[in-house]
Amino acid sequence: MHQPPPASFCSSSSSSGGSSCECARVGVRVSALAPAAAPCPAPRRLPRPRQPEPPSRGTSTLLPARLGPWCSPTGSPAPLSCETGCGEGSWILVCRLLVPTQVSLLSMEEDIDTRKINNSFLRDHSYATEADIISTVEFNHTGELLATGDKGGRVVIFQREQESKNQVHRRGEYNVYSTFQSHEPEFDYLKSLEIEEKINKIRWLPQQNAAYFLLSTNDKTVKLWKVSERDKRPEGYNLKDEEGRLRDPATITTLRVPVLRPMDLMVEATPRRVFANAHTYHINSISVNSDYETYMSADDLRINLWNFEITNQSFNIVDIKPANMEELTEVITAAEFHPHHCNSFVYSSSKGTIRLCDMRASALCDRHSKFFEEPEDPSNRSFFSEIISSISDVKFSHSGRYIMTRDYLTVKVWDLNMENRPIETYQVHDYLRSKLCSLYENDCIFDKFECVWNGSDSVIMTGSYNNFFRMFDRNTKRDVTLEASRENSKPRAILKPRKVCVGGKRRKDEISVDSLDFSKKILHTAWHPSENIIAVAATNNLYIFQDKVN
Amino acid sequence: MMLSKGLKRKREEEQEKETLAVDTWWLDPSLPAAAQAPPPATSSSLFDLSVLKLHHSLRQSEPDLRHLVLVVNTLRRVQASMAPEATLPPVPRPSAAPCVADSLLASSDAALSASMASLLEDLSHIEGLSQAPQPLVDEGPPGRPAGGSPPSLGALDLLGPATGCLLDDELEGLFEDIDTSMYDSELWAPASEALKPGPEDGPGKEEALELDEAELDYLLDVLVGTQALERPPGPGR
C-alpha cells in the first residue's frame, strides 16, 4: 500500500495569489485517493496520524473538503470567551467534513486531478450511503476533540488544529484524528431480530491521563473505547528480527537491550469494556456521572447504572414498565446526570414530563424528587398535542441550575426550583403548527431533535428542517436561523441569517414554508465547551462553524 | 425542492383555504413513504391514518416503542372524540372487503386491540426470555389481559360499544400483516400451532359472522399462555 506524500495544506500566502492548491488530505485508506496534483509549499505542522489498520468498514475515507482557496487572515482571532452571544457575532464556516463512500471513490479514481474533485462529486449527498449518515456529535471536555458516530457503527474523531503564529486563521479547523468501527450489526438469534449498529450516542469521559476515553452505544450495547497515541516503538529485539520473524536462537551470539525509537504518530482505538445484555428496549441515552466512576444508560422503559469497571452487572434505577404491557402509555425519551451532584439525574418522557431523581432516596428511583410539567395550553390543543409535547432531548446547563428540553416545536428552559412551568420557551418552527397533520402522515412529527447549551449557558441551539438550525440568546432574547448547506457556504464566508415566510408577501431572501425540504433535518449539533465553535451534522456532512468577531 | 417563485398570497382567506385544501407540498418522493391521500381534516380520516400507522408499526420485527405508544395514544384521543357518533357499523359488510384496511375499519377495534395487546405481551415475554443480569428480575404477573369482555382490554380500550367483530377472513388478513417470524422460530413451536388454527379455521367458520367473546378470550389466553413459559437465556447470550 503506497503512501501519498505527507498531506499538506497551503498557507494563506500561497492561496491569496490565486494558484489554489486543492490538497486532499487522506485520513485512512491512503491508497484509494490520489495525492494532490501539485506539491504544496507549506507542509502541515501537525504530525499526521496514521491508522494501524484500515477500518473494517473497508472503503470509506475521510476527506476534509476545501471548497475554494482560503481567504487571507482577517485579523485578530475570535476571542476565547463565549460572551458574544449569537446576535452580535456572525458565524463563518470553518470546514465541512465529508465521508464519501466507495461509489464516490470509484468516480474519483477516474478523475485524478484533485482540483476537479472540488465540487463535482461533493455537490450533493446522494453519493453517500445510508451508513454514512451521522447519528451523533459530541465535543470532549476541552473541545480539542470532536467525535461523530454514524449509522454504519463507525466513530470518527476529529482533532482541533493547533494554533500557530503563521496560520492564525486556521484556528477552529478540525481534522481527522482517528476512525474505528465501534459497533457491528448483530443478529439476536433468540428473537430473530437484527440489532442495528447505528451509534445512538457518544459521551466522552474527562481526560485523566494521556489517553482519551469515550462511551459509544447502539440500541443494545455500550462500549468504552480508549484512544491513545503512539509515537515510539521498540526496536532491537533479540528473538525477533525487524520484520517480526522469529530468529533462530542458535544464531544469536550477542544480546542487546531494545530501545524506544520515535516513529510517526499513530492513533489507536481499543475497546476496553463492553457493557452488554442489560437492555431489552432501545438505548436512547447514556450519561457519565460527575464521580467519573459510574454512568447510566437509558432505554424506552428502564435506566441502568453501571460502574466503569464492572461489565457483567448493572443496577436498574428506573423502571417504568407496567406490569401489564397493555397499560403502557409513556416511554423514557432521554436521561442525563446532573453535572455536579452525582446523586441526581433527570429523565424525560414521551408525555412531555421531566422527572428529577435522587439516588440517595432509594435504590429504585421510580418515585421522583421533582416533576416538571407544563400545563397544556387549551388554545393549542389538538389530536397531536401529546406527540408534539414528547421530549426528544434533555440537557442540564453547565451550571447545573437549569435544564433545557426539546419537544417538536419548542425549546424550553426550566429552573430546577420551579416545577410547574418552564422559565423560558422558544419557538423553533412554529409555522409547522398548522401542518401537523401532514407531518404526522409522513412521520416527520416523530423526528427527534437535540438541543445544546453554549459554554456559558447564555445561548441555546437546536436544529430544524431544510438544514436550518436555530440559536437563541437567552439574555438579549434575539434569535437567528442559519443554514448548513454546501450551496450557501464558502469557507470563511459569513453565514447569512435565513428567514421562513409564513404567509403574505414573501421577500426576496425568504423561503416559504411550502418550499422547505423535510428530508434535510438537523437533528444533531454540538457546541464547544468554552469557545464559539459549533458542529452541525447534516446527513453525512459535518459542518464546523465559528463565530467571527471583527 | 426549489424555491417557489411568483407565489403571492393576496388575501388572508387564501392562506386559510390553503391549510384545509389538499396540499401536496409534503408529497416529496424523498420523504418517507406516506399514504398518498390528502391530509385528513376529519376525525375519522385521522382515525384511519392512525390505524394504518399502527399496523405498519406492528408489522416491524422490533417496533419503535415510542412511535407505537404515541400512535396508540393519538388513536385513543381520536376515538374519544368520535364516541358520540356511531362510528362502527354493527355488522361488517358480508362481502369481504378487498382492502385489509377497509375491513379493519369496519371492525377494527377488537382486532386492533388484540393485535396490539398481543404484540406488547410478546415484548414482555421476549424480555422474560432474554433475562439479562438484572438484579430486579421481578416481572410481575405475566400480564394476562384484563378479564372481561374483549372490547375492554385494559387501558388499550379502543372500543366504544361492544360491537367489534372479527370476521374470519379479516382475522386471516390481520395475521397476514403481522410479521410472524418470531412465531416461526423453534421456541415458539407450540405457540404457532396454537395460532394457526385461527386463520386456518377461517374458511370453516364462514357461517359464523362473529367471533364471540369466549372465542376471543380463548385466543388471547393462548397468546398469553405461551408467554408464561419460562425459558433460560439462549446460548447466544
Coordinates of C-alpha atoms in Angstrom, one line a residue, chain A residues 30-470:
Chain A
V30 CA -4.5 6.1 1.8
S31 CA -4.1 4.1 -1.3
A32 CA -7.6 4.8 -2.6
L33 CA -7.2 8.5 -3.1
A34 CA -4.8 10.2 -5.5
P35 CA -2.5 12.6 -3.9
A36 CA -2.6 16.3 -4.7
A37 CA -1.5 17.1 -8.2
A38 CA 0.7 19.9 -7.3
P39 CA 3.2 19.9 -4.5
C40 CA 2.2 22.2 -1.7
P41 CA 4.7 24.6 -0.4
A42 CA 3.8 24.6 3.2
P43 CA 3.7 21.3 4.9
R44 CA 1.3 20.7 7.8
R45 CA 2.6 21.4 11.2
L46 CA 0.7 18.7 12.9
P47 CA 2.1 15.2 12.6
R48 CA -0.2 13.2 10.5
P49 CA -1.8 10.4 12.4
R50 CA -1.8 7.1 10.7
Q51 CA -4.2 4.2 11.5
P52 CA -2.6 0.8 12.4
E53 CA -5.1 -1.0 10.3
P54 CA -7.9 0.1 8.0
P55 CA -11.4 0.2 9.4
S56 CA -13.3 -3.0 8.9
R57 CA -15.9 -1.0 7.0
G58 CA -13.4 -1.1 4.2
T59 CA -13.7 1.6 1.8
S60 CA -14.6 4.8 3.4
T61 CA -12.1 7.6 3.7
L62 CA -12.3 10.9 5.3
L63 CA -11.8 13.9 3.3
P64 CA -11.9 17.4 4.6
A65 CA -13.4 19.4 1.7
R66 CA -11.8 22.6 0.6
L67 CA -14.3 24.4 -1.4
G68 CA -12.0 27.1 -2.5
P69 CA -8.9 28.9 -1.7
W70 CA -8.8 30.1 1.9
C71 CA -9.2 33.7 2.4
S72 CA -6.3 35.6 3.9
P73 CA -6.3 36.1 7.6
T74 CA -8.8 38.6 8.6
G75 CA -7.3 40.0 11.7
S76 CA -7.4 39.0 15.3
P77 CA -8.7 35.6 16.1
A78 CA -12.0 35.0 17.7
P79 CA -12.0 35.8 21.4
L80 CA -11.7 32.8 23.7
S81 CA -14.6 33.8 25.8
C82 CA -18.1 32.9 24.7
E83 CA -19.8 36.0 25.7
T84 CA -20.5 37.3 22.3
G85 CA -23.8 35.5 22.0
C86 CA -25.4 34.7 18.8
G87 CA -26.8 38.0 17.8
E88 CA -23.8 40.2 17.9
G89 CA -21.3 37.9 16.3
S90 CA -21.5 36.4 12.9
W91 CA -20.9 32.8 12.1
I92 CA -18.5 31.6 9.5
L93 CA -18.0 28.2 8.0
V94 CA -14.6 26.8 9.1
C95 CA -14.7 23.5 7.3
R96 CA -17.1 20.9 6.1
L97 CA -16.1 17.3 6.6
L98 CA -17.5 14.7 4.4
V99 CA -17.5 10.9 4.5
P100 CA -17.6 9.6 0.9
T101 CA -18.2 6.0 0.2
Q102 CA -17.0 3.5 -2.3
V103 CA -19.2 4.8 -5.0
S104 CA -17.6 8.2 -4.8
L105 CA -14.1 6.7 -4.6
L106 CA -14.6 4.9 -7.8
S107 CA -15.7 8.1 -9.5
M108 CA -12.7 9.8 -8.0
E109 CA -10.3 7.4 -9.5
E110 CA -11.4 8.4 -12.9
D111 CA -10.7 12.0 -12.0
I112 CA -7.2 12.0 -10.8
D113 CA -6.8 15.7 -10.7
T114 CA -7.9 16.7 -7.3
R115 CA -8.7 20.2 -8.4
K116 CA -11.7 18.9 -10.3
I117 CA -12.9 17.0 -7.3
N118 CA -13.7 20.2 -5.7
N119 CA -17.3 20.5 -6.4
S120 CA -18.1 17.6 -8.7
F121 CA -18.9 14.6 -6.6
L122 CA -19.4 16.6 -3.5
R123 CA -22.2 18.5 -4.9
D124 CA -25.0 16.6 -3.3
H125 CA -25.1 13.9 -0.7
S126 CA -26.8 11.4 -3.0
Y127 CA -23.4 9.7 -3.4
A128 CA -23.3 8.8 0.3
T129 CA -24.9 5.6 1.5
E130 CA -27.1 5.5 4.5
A131 CA -24.3 4.1 6.5
D132 CA -22.6 7.5 6.4
I133 CA -25.4 9.4 8.0
I134 CA -24.1 11.0 11.1
S135 CA -26.2 10.0 14.1
T136 CA -24.4 11.7 17.0
V137 CA -21.9 14.5 17.5
E138 CA -20.0 15.4 20.7
F139 CA -17.1 17.6 21.8
N140 CA -14.9 16.3 24.5
H141 CA -14.5 18.3 27.7
T142 CA -11.7 20.5 26.4
G143 CA -13.1 20.9 23.0
E144 CA -9.9 19.6 21.5
L145 CA -11.6 16.5 20.1
L146 CA -14.9 16.1 18.3
A147 CA -16.4 12.7 17.9
T148 CA -19.1 11.7 15.4
G149 CA -21.0 8.4 15.2
D150 CA -22.8 7.2 12.1
K151 CA -25.4 4.8 11.1
G152 CA -22.8 2.3 10.0
G153 CA -21.5 1.9 13.5
R154 CA -18.3 3.9 12.9
V155 CA -16.8 6.5 15.1
V156 CA -14.7 9.3 13.7
I157 CA -12.8 11.6 15.9
F158 CA -11.6 14.9 14.8
Q159 CA -8.8 16.9 16.4
R160 CA -8.5 20.7 16.6
E161 CA -5.8 22.1 14.5
Q162 CA -3.2 23.6 16.7
E163 CA -2.6 27.3 16.7
S164 CA 0.4 28.7 15.1
K165 CA 1.5 32.2 14.7
N166 CA 1.8 31.9 11.0
Q167 CA -1.5 30.4 10.4
V168 CA -3.7 32.2 12.8
H169 CA -6.7 31.8 10.6
R170 CA -6.6 28.1 10.9
R171 CA -7.9 28.2 14.4
G172 CA -11.1 26.3 14.7
E173 CA -10.3 23.7 12.0
Y174 CA -10.7 20.1 12.8
N175 CA -9.1 17.3 11.1
V176 CA -9.3 13.5 11.3
Y177 CA -7.6 12.1 14.3
S178 CA -8.9 8.6 14.5
T179 CA -11.5 6.3 12.9
F180 CA -12.7 3.0 14.1
Q181 CA -15.6 0.6 13.8
S182 CA -17.3 0.8 17.2
H183 CA -20.3 -1.5 16.6
E184 CA -21.1 -4.2 14.1
P185 CA -24.6 -5.3 13.1
E186 CA -25.6 -8.2 15.2
F187 CA -28.3 -10.8 14.9
D188 CA -30.2 -11.7 18.0
Y189 CA -31.0 -15.4 17.3
L190 CA -33.3 -15.6 20.2
K191 CA -35.7 -13.0 18.9
S192 CA -34.8 -13.3 15.3
L193 CA -34.0 -9.6 15.2
E194 CA -31.2 -7.7 13.7
I195 CA -29.6 -5.2 16.1
E196 CA -28.7 -2.1 14.3
E197 CA -25.1 -0.9 14.5
K198 CA -26.1 2.7 14.4
I199 CA -24.4 4.8 17.1
N200 CA -27.1 6.4 19.1
K201 CA -24.9 8.4 21.4
I202 CA -21.3 9.2 22.2
R203 CA -20.1 10.6 25.5
W204 CA -16.6 11.5 26.5
L205 CA -15.0 10.8 29.8
P206 CA -13.0 13.6 31.3
Q207 CA -9.3 13.2 30.5
Q208 CA -7.3 11.8 33.3
N209 CA -4.1 10.7 31.5
A210 CA -2.6 10.8 28.1
A211 CA -5.3 8.7 26.6
Y212 CA -8.8 9.6 25.7
F213 CA -11.9 7.6 26.7
L214 CA -15.3 7.7 25.3
L215 CA -18.5 5.7 25.6
S216 CA -20.4 4.8 22.4
T217 CA -23.7 3.0 22.3
N218 CA -26.0 1.4 19.8
D219 CA -29.5 0.1 20.6
K220 CA -28.3 -2.6 22.9
T221 CA -24.7 -2.4 23.8
V222 CA -22.5 0.3 25.4
K223 CA -18.7 0.2 24.8
L224 CA -15.9 2.1 26.4
W225 CA -13.1 3.0 23.9
K226 CA -9.6 4.1 24.6
V227 CA -8.0 6.3 22.1
S228 CA -4.3 6.7 22.6
E229 CA -1.3 7.9 20.7
R230 CA 1.8 6.0 20.0
D231 CA 4.9 7.8 18.8
K232 CA 7.6 5.4 19.8
R233 CA 8.3 1.9 19.0
P234 CA 10.7 -0.6 20.5
E235 CA 13.5 -1.7 18.3
G236 CA 16.2 -4.2 18.7
Y237 CA 14.5 -7.3 19.9
N238 CA 16.7 -10.3 20.5
L239 CA 14.4 -13.0 19.5
K240 CA 12.7 -11.3 16.6
D241 CA 14.2 -9.5 13.6
E242 CA 13.0 -6.2 12.3
E243 CA 10.2 -7.7 10.4
G244 CA 8.9 -9.6 13.4
R245 CA 10.1 -13.0 12.3
L246 CA 11.5 -15.2 14.9
R247 CA 15.2 -15.7 14.9
D248 CA 16.8 -19.0 15.3
P249 CA 18.2 -18.8 18.9
A250 CA 21.3 -20.7 17.7
T251 CA 22.2 -17.7 15.6
I252 CA 22.1 -15.2 18.5
T253 CA 25.6 -14.5 19.7
T254 CA 25.1 -11.2 21.5
L255 CA 22.3 -9.7 23.5
R256 CA 21.1 -6.2 23.3
V257 CA 18.5 -4.1 25.1
P258 CA 15.7 -2.9 22.9
V259 CA 15.4 0.8 22.7
L260 CA 12.4 3.0 22.0
R261 CA 12.8 5.0 18.8
P262 CA 10.5 7.7 17.6
M263 CA 8.0 6.8 14.9
D264 CA 5.3 8.5 13.0
L265 CA 2.4 9.3 15.2
M266 CA -0.2 6.6 15.3
V267 CA -3.5 6.8 16.9
E268 CA -5.1 3.6 18.0
A269 CA -8.5 2.9 19.4
T270 CA -9.1 -0.2 21.5
P271 CA -12.3 -1.3 23.2
R272 CA -11.7 -1.5 26.9
R273 CA -15.1 -2.5 28.1
V274 CA -18.3 -3.9 26.6
F275 CA -21.5 -3.4 28.6
A276 CA -24.0 -5.7 27.0
N277 CA -27.2 -7.6 27.7
A278 CA -28.8 -5.2 30.0
H279 CA -31.3 -3.6 27.8
T280 CA -34.4 -5.2 26.4
Y281 CA -35.5 -2.0 24.7
H282 CA -33.6 0.5 22.6
I283 CA -31.0 2.6 24.4
N284 CA -31.6 6.3 23.7
S285 CA -29.2 8.0 26.2
I286 CA -26.0 7.5 28.1
S287 CA -24.6 9.9 30.6
V288 CA -21.4 9.9 32.5
N289 CA -21.7 10.7 36.2
S290 CA -19.7 13.5 37.8
D291 CA -18.0 11.0 40.0
Y292 CA -16.3 9.6 36.9
E293 CA -16.8 6.1 38.2
T294 CA -20.4 5.4 37.1
Y295 CA -22.6 6.1 34.2
M296 CA -26.1 5.4 33.2
S297 CA -27.8 4.0 30.1
A298 CA -31.5 4.6 29.4
D299 CA -33.8 2.7 27.1
D300 CA -37.5 3.2 26.5
L301 CA -38.6 1.8 29.8
R302 CA -35.6 1.4 32.1
I303 CA -32.5 3.2 33.2
N304 CA -29.4 1.3 34.4
L305 CA -26.5 2.4 36.4
W306 CA -23.1 1.0 35.6
N307 CA -19.6 1.1 37.1
F308 CA -17.0 1.5 34.5
E309 CA -15.0 -1.4 35.9
I310 CA -17.8 -3.9 36.0
T311 CA -19.3 -5.1 32.8
N312 CA -21.3 -8.1 33.9
Q313 CA -23.6 -6.3 36.3
S314 CA -25.6 -3.1 36.3
F315 CA -28.1 -1.7 38.6
N316 CA -31.6 -0.8 37.5
I317 CA -32.5 2.6 38.9
V318 CA -35.7 3.4 37.0
D319 CA -38.3 1.0 35.7
I320 CA -41.5 2.4 34.2
K321 CA -42.6 -0.8 32.6
P322 CA -46.1 -1.5 33.6
A323 CA -46.9 -5.0 34.9
N324 CA -49.5 -5.2 32.2
M325 CA -47.9 -4.0 28.9
E326 CA -51.3 -3.0 27.7
E327 CA -51.2 -0.2 30.1
L328 CA -48.2 1.3 28.6
T329 CA -48.8 4.9 27.7
E330 CA -45.4 6.5 28.2
V331 CA -41.8 5.8 27.5
I332 CA -38.5 7.3 28.5
T333 CA -37.0 9.5 25.8
A334 CA -33.8 10.9 27.3
A335 CA -31.8 11.0 30.6
E336 CA -28.8 12.8 32.0
F337 CA -26.9 13.1 35.2
H338 CA -26.6 16.4 37.0
P339 CA -23.2 17.9 36.1
H340 CA -22.1 18.4 39.7
H341 CA -24.3 16.3 42.0
C342 CA -23.5 12.7 41.4
N343 CA -26.7 11.6 43.0
S344 CA -29.1 13.5 40.8
F345 CA -30.3 12.8 37.3
V346 CA -33.3 13.7 35.1
Y347 CA -35.2 11.8 32.6
S348 CA -37.8 12.9 30.1
S349 CA -40.8 11.1 28.8
S350 CA -43.0 10.9 25.7
K351 CA -45.7 12.8 27.5
G352 CA -43.7 15.9 27.9
T353 CA -42.7 15.5 31.5
I354 CA -39.3 15.6 33.2
R355 CA -38.5 13.8 36.4
L356 CA -35.6 14.7 38.7
C357 CA -34.5 11.7 40.8
D358 CA -32.2 11.4 43.7
M359 CA -30.4 8.1 44.1
R360 CA -30.0 8.7 47.8
A361 CA -33.7 8.5 48.3
S362 CA -34.0 4.9 47.3
A363 CA -32.3 2.2 45.2
L364 CA -35.0 2.2 42.7
C365 CA -35.8 5.7 41.7
D366 CA -39.3 5.1 40.4
R367 CA -40.5 7.9 42.6
H368 CA -39.2 11.2 41.5
S369 CA -38.0 14.0 43.7
K370 CA -39.3 16.7 41.3
F371 CA -41.8 16.5 38.5
F372 CA -41.7 19.1 35.7
E373 CA -44.6 19.5 33.5
E374 CA -46.2 22.5 31.8
P375 CA -50.0 22.5 31.8
E376 CA -51.4 22.2 28.3
D377 CA -52.4 25.3 26.5
P378 CA -56.1 24.9 25.8
S379 CA -55.9 27.2 22.8
N380 CA -53.3 25.0 21.1
R381 CA -55.0 21.7 21.9
S382 CA -55.2 19.2 19.1
F383 CA -55.1 15.5 18.4
F384 CA -51.3 15.9 18.1
S385 CA -50.8 17.7 21.4
E386 CA -49.2 14.7 23.0
I387 CA -47.0 13.8 20.1
I388 CA -45.6 17.3 19.9
S389 CA -45.1 17.5 23.6
S390 CA -42.9 14.4 23.6
I391 CA -39.5 15.5 24.7
S392 CA -36.7 14.4 22.4
D393 CA -33.8 15.7 24.3
V394 CA -33.0 17.0 27.8
K395 CA -29.8 18.7 28.8
F396 CA -28.5 20.2 32.1
S397 CA -27.0 23.6 31.8
H398 CA -23.3 23.7 32.6
S399 CA -24.1 25.5 35.9
G400 CA -26.5 22.7 36.9
R401 CA -29.2 25.1 37.7
Y402 CA -31.3 24.7 34.6
I403 CA -32.5 22.0 32.3
M404 CA -33.4 22.5 28.7
T405 CA -35.9 20.3 26.9
R406 CA -36.7 20.0 23.2
D407 CA -40.1 19.0 22.0
Y408 CA -41.3 19.1 18.5
L409 CA -41.9 22.8 18.1
T410 CA -40.2 24.4 21.0
V411 CA -37.2 24.5 23.3
K412 CA -37.9 25.2 26.9
V413 CA -35.6 26.2 29.8
W414 CA -36.6 25.1 33.2
D415 CA -35.4 26.2 36.6
L416 CA -34.8 23.2 38.8
N417 CA -36.5 25.0 41.6
M418 CA -39.8 25.6 39.7
E419 CA -41.7 22.5 38.6
N420 CA -44.9 23.9 37.3
R421 CA -43.7 25.6 34.2
P422 CA -40.6 26.5 32.2
I423 CA -39.0 29.9 32.7
E424 CA -38.3 30.3 29.0
T425 CA -39.9 28.9 25.9
Y426 CA -38.5 29.4 22.4
Q427 CA -40.4 28.7 19.3
V428 CA -38.2 26.8 16.9
H429 CA -40.5 26.5 13.9
D430 CA -44.0 27.5 15.0
Y431 CA -45.0 27.8 11.3
L432 CA -45.3 24.0 11.3
R433 CA -48.1 24.1 13.8
S434 CA -50.7 24.3 11.1
K435 CA -49.0 21.4 9.2
L436 CA -49.1 18.9 12.0
C437 CA -51.5 16.6 10.2
S438 CA -49.2 16.3 7.2
L439 CA -46.2 15.9 9.3
Y440 CA -48.0 13.1 11.2
E441 CA -48.7 11.4 8.0
N442 CA -45.1 11.4 6.7
D443 CA -43.8 10.6 10.2
C444 CA -41.8 13.8 10.4
I445 CA -43.6 14.6 13.6
F446 CA -41.7 11.8 15.3
D447 CA -38.3 13.3 14.4
K448 CA -36.1 13.7 17.5
F449 CA -34.2 16.9 17.5
E450 CA -31.4 17.5 20.0
C451 CA -30.5 20.8 21.8
V452 CA -27.3 22.2 23.2
W453 CA -26.1 24.9 25.5
N454 CA -23.1 27.1 24.8
G455 CA -20.3 27.1 27.3
S456 CA -21.7 30.0 29.4
D457 CA -25.3 28.8 29.2
S458 CA -26.2 32.1 27.6
V459 CA -27.1 30.7 24.1
I460 CA -29.0 27.6 23.2
M461 CA -29.1 25.9 19.8
T462 CA -31.2 23.3 18.1
G463 CA -31.9 22.1 14.6
S464 CA -34.8 22.2 12.2
Y465 CA -35.7 21.3 8.7
N466 CA -34.3 22.4 5.4
N467 CA -30.8 22.1 7.0
F468 CA -31.7 25.1 9.2
F469 CA -30.6 25.4 12.7
R470 CA -31.5 28.0 15.3

